[in-house]
Short mmCIF file of C-alpha atoms and ligand atoms in Angstrom, two decimals:
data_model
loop_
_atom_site.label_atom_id
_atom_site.label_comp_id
_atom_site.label_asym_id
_atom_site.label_seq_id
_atom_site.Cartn_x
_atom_site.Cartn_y
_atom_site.Cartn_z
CA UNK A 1 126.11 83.74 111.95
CA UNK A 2 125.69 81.28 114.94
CA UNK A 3 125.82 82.80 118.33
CA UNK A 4 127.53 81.24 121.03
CA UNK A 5 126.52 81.84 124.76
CA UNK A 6 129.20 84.82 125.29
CA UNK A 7 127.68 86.66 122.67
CA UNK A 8 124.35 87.01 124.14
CA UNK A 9 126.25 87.63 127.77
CA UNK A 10 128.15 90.22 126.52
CA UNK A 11 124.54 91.97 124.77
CA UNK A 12 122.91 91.39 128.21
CA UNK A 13 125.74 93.11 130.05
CA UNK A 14 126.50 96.34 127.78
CA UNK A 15 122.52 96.67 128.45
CA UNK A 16 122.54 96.37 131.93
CA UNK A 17 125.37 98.48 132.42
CA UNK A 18 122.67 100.95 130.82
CA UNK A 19 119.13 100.17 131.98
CA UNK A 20 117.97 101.90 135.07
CA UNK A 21 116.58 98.43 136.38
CA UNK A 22 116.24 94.91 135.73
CA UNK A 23 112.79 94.52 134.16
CA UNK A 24 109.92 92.83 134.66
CA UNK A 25 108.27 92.24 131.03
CA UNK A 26 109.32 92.76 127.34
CA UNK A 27 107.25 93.88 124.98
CA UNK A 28 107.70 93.89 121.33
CA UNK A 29 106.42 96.58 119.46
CA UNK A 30 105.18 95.47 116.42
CA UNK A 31 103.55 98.21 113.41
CA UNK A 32 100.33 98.70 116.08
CA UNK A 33 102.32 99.78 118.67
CA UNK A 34 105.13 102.32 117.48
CA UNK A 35 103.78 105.28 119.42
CA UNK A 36 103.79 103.08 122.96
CA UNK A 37 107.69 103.30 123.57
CA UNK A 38 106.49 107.64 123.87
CA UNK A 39 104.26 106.92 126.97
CA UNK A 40 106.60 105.09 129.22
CA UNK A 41 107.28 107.27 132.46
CA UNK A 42 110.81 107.81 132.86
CA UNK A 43 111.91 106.56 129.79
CA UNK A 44 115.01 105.35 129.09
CA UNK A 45 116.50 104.45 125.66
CA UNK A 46 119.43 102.64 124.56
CA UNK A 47 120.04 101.97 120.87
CA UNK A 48 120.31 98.59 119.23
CA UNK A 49 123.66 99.81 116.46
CA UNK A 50 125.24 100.43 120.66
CA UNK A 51 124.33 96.80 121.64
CA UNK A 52 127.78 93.97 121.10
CA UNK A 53 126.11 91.53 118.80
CA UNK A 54 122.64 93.38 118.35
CA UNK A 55 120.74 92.92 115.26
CA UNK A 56 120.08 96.80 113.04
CA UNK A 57 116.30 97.01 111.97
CA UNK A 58 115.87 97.83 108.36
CA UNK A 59 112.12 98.57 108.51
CA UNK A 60 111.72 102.15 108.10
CA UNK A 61 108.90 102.53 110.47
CA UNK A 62 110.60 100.94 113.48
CA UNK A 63 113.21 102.71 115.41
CA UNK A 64 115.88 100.47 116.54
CA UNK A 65 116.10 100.89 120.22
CA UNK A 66 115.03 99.48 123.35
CA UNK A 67 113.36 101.68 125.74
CA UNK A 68 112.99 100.89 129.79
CA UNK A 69 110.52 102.67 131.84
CA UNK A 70 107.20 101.80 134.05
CA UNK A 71 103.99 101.27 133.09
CA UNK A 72 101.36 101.34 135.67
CA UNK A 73 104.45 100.25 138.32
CA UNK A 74 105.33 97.86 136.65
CA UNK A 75 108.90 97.75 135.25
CA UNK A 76 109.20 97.37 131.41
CA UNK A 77 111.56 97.13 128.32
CA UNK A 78 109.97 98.02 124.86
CA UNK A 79 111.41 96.62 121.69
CA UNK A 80 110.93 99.56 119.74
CA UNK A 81 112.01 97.85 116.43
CA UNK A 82 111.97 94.03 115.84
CA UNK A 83 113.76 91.81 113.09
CA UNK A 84 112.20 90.00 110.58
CA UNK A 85 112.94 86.88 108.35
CA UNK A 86 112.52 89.18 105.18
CA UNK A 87 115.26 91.38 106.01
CA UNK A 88 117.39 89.12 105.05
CA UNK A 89 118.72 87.46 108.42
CA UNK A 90 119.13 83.82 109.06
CA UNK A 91 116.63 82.36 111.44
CA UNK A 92 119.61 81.23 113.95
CA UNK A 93 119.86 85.30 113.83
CA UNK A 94 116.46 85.67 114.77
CA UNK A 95 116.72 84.46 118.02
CA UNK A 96 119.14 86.80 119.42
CA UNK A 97 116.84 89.41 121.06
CA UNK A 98 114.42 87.30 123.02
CA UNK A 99 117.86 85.54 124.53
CA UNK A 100 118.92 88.87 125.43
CA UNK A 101 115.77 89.30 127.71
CA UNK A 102 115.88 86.30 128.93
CA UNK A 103 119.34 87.01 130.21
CA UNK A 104 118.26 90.63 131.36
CA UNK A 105 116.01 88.70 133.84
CA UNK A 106 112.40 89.33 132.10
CA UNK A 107 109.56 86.97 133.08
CA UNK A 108 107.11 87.66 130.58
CA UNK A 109 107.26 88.76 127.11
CA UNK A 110 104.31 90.40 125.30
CA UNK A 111 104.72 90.27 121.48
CA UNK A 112 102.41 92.71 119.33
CA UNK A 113 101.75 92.90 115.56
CA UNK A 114 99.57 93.78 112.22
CA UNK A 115 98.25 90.84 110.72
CA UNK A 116 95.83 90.18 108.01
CA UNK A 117 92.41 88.71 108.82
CA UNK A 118 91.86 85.21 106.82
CA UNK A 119 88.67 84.87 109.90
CA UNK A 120 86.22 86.22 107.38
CA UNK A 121 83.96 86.98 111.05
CA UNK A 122 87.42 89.30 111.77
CA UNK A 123 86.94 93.17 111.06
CA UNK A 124 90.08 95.67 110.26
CA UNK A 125 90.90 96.95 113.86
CA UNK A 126 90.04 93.83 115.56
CA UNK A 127 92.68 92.16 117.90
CA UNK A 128 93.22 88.75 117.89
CA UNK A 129 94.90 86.87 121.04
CA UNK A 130 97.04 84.02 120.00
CA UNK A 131 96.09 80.81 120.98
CA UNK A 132 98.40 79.01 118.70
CA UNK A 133 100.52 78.94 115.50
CA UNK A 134 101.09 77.58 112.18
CA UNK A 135 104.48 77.66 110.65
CA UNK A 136 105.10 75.44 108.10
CA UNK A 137 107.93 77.49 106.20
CA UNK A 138 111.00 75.35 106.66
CA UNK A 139 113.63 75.91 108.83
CA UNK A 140 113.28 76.70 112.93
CA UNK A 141 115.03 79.44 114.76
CA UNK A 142 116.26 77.19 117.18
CA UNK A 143 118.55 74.87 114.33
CA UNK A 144 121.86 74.07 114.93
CA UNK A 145 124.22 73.39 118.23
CA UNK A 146 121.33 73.23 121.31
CA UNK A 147 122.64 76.00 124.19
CA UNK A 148 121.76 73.59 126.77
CA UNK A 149 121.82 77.11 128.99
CA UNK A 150 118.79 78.28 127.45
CA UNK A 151 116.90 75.00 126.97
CA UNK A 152 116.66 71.58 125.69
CA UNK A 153 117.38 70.54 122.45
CA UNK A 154 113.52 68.99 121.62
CA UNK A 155 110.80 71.37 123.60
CA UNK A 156 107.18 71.43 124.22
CA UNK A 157 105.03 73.90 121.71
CA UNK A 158 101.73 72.54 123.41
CA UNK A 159 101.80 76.18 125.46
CA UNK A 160 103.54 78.19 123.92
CA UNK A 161 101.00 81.52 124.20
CA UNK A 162 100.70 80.91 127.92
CA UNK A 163 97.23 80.13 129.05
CA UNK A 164 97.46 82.12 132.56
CA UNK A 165 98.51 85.20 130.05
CA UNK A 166 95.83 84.95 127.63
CA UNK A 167 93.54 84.53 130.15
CA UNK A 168 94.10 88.16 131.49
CA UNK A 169 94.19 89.51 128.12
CA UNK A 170 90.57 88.11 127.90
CA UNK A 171 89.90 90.03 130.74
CA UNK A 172 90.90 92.70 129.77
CA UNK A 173 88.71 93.01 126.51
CA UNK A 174 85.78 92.92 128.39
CA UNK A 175 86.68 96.82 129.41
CA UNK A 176 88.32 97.45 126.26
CA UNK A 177 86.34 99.59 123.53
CA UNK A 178 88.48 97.35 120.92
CA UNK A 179 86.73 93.86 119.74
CA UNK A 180 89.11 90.80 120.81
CA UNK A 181 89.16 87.50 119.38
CA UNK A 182 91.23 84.35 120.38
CA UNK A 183 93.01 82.70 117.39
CA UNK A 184 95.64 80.85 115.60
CA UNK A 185 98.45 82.94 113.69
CA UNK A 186 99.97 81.82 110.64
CA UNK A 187 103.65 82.83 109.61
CA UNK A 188 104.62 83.54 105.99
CA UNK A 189 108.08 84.71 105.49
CA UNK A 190 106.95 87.68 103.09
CA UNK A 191 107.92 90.44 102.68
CA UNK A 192 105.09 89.85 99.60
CA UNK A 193 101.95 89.75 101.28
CA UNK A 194 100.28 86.29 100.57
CA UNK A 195 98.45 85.28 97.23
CA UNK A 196 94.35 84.40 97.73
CA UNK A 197 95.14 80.66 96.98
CA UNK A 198 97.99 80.42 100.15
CA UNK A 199 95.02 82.52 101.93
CA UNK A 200 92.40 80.08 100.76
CA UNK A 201 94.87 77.07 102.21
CA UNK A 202 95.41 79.05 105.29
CA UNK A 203 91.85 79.48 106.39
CA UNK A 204 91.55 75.09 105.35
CA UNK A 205 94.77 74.68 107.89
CA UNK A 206 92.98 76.35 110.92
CA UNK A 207 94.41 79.72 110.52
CA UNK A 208 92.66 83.14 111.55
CA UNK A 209 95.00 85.67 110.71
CA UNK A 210 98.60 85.43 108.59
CA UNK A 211 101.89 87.72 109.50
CA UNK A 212 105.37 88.50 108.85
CA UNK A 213 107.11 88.37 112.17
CA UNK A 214 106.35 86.85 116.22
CA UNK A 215 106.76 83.25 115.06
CA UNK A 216 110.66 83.21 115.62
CA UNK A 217 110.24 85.14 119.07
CA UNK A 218 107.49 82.93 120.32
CA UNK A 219 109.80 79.62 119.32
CA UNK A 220 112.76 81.65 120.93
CA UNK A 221 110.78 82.05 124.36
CA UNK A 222 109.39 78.50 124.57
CA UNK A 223 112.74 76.77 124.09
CA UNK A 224 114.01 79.22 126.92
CA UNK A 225 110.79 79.09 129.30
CA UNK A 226 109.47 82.66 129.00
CA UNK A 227 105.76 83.10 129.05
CA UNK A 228 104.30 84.81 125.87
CA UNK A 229 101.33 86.76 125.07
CA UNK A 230 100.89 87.48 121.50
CA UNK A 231 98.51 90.23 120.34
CA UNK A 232 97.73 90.80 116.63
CA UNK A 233 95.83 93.84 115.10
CA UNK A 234 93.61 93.30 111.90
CA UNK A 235 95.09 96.17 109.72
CA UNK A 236 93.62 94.21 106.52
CA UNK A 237 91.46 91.64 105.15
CA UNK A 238 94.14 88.81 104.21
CA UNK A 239 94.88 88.67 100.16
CA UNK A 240 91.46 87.68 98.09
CA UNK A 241 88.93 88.09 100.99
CA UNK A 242 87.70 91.48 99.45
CA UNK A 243 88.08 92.47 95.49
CA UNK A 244 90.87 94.97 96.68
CA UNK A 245 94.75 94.33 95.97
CA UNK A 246 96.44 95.34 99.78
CA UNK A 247 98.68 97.81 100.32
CA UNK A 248 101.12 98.55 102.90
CA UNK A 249 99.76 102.19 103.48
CA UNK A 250 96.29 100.47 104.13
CA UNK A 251 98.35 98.46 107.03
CA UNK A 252 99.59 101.95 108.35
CA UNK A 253 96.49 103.27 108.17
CA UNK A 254 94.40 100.95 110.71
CA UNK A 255 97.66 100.61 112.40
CA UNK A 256 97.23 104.45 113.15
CA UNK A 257 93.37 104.56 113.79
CA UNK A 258 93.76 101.47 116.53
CA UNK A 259 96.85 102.78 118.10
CA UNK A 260 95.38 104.73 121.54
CA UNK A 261 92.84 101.73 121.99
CA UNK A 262 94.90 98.74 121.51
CA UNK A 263 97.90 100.99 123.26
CA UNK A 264 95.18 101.27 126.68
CA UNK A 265 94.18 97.46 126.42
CA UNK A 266 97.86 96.79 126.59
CA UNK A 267 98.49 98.72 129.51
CA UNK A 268 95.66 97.26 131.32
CA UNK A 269 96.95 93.97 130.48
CA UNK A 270 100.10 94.74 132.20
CA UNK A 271 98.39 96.23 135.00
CA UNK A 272 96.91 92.93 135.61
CA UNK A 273 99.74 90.32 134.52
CA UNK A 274 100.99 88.52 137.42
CA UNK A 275 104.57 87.57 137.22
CA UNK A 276 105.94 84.31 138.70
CA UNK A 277 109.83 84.41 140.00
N1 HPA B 301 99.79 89.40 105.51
C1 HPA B 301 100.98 89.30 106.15
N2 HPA B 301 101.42 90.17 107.02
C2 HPA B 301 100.63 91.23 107.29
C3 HPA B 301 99.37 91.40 106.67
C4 HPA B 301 98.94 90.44 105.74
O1 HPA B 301 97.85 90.50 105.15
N3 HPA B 301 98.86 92.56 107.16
C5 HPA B 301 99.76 93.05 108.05
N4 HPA B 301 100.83 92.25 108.14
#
């Protein structure tokens, strides 16, 4: 499916039509964050199956609707369920949601997920601020006819996770009780978690922690110009690092315990997150 511009217009007006305001960040709640959409004030939810053109999540643990509300006065819309390359959708698919914001009139977009720790210094529960990533999997999100509208049809990658951002995350750790590293993300399509050996190569490449999903978003928001901050939680050790196979309920499991701390650090970071026009 290739989108043309009318069918992210027509998204970004049945949602405005809907949303009590025009907001002022997106976050994306990745498996960390599921709880956060619960402690907006005044929330309001609109689901994604009542969005023209909207992708349906398939994960069972994400809910598939985006809630508006404020957060320490500031005016936000939660992605309460994301889309991933393993459900099966093309990347040209991928890029439909971060468009949508755009449209909406966002001017930031925070992007959360679990990732597995290849940083052998990295501890499950630690948070990792991305500086960078590595995707060498192929095809881009952004193949296929430019929209000129959104942004050119070669862009810069050189700041993607926006310094000015990061910097306030890094701020913010200082009165977090969670410990915060800075580092480079590396995307695997999954959904099989990696093998040691691609693990192994990782950590060679430059690579701190390895994930499923943000990638497309991140490429999404630079072509259009929207500042990112990208937050990963350790819920394992990456494949081979310890004598244990993973599991997804090990995932869930840290992803529970880290919840309240890395859902506070959040909120102070968008306390503190000064938004240009
Ligand atoms: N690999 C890929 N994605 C993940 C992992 C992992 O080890 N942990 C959580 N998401």
């Amino acid at each position: 499916m290739q989108y043309d511009f009318s069918h992210y217009q027509a998204a970004a007006e049945y949602i405005r039509a809907h949303a009590p305001f025009v907001p002022d960040l997106a976050i994306v709640l990745g498996s960390c964050l599921g709880p956060f959409a619960e402690t907006l004030e005044n929330p309001v939810a609109i689901d994604y199956a009542d969005i023209p053109n909207f992708l349906l999540t398939t994960v069972e643990s994400h809910a598939g609707k985006l809630v508006f509300g404020t957060v320490q006065g500031k005016r936000v819309v939660c992605m309460s369920g994301r889309f991933h390359f393993y459900e099966g959708y093309a990347y040209e698919q991928l890029v439909l949601p971060v468009r949508v914001l755009k449209l909406l009139g966002v001017r930031a977009l925070i992007l959360t997920n679990a990732a597995g720790a290849v940083n052998e210094q990295y501890r499950p529960g630690d948070v990792m601020i991305l500086s960078d990533h590595i995707k060498l999997t192929g095809a881009s999100p952004l193949r296929g006819p430019n929209l000129d509208a959104f942004g050119p049809r070669f862009f810069d990658m050189t700041q993607a996770y926006t310094p000015a951002l990061r910097a306030v995350a890094r701020e913010c750790a200082k009165r977090s009780s969670l410990t915060v590293h800075e580092g480079v993300y590396m995307f695997f399509t999954g959904p099989q978690f990696e093998t040691p050996a691609e693990i192994r190569a990782a950590r060679v490449l430059g690579a701190d922690a390895v994930g499923m999903s943000t990638v497309t978003e991140t490429l999404t928001a630079a072509h259009c110009g929207l500042p990112v901050l990208a937050l990963s939680v350790m819920t394992n050790m990456a494949a081979g690092v310890l004598e244990q196979p993973l599991s997804e309920q090990e995932v869930e499991e840290t992803a529970t315990r880290i919840a309240a701390p890395f859902s506070a650090y959040v909120k102070d970071i968008i306390a503190h997150i000064s938004l240009g026009k």
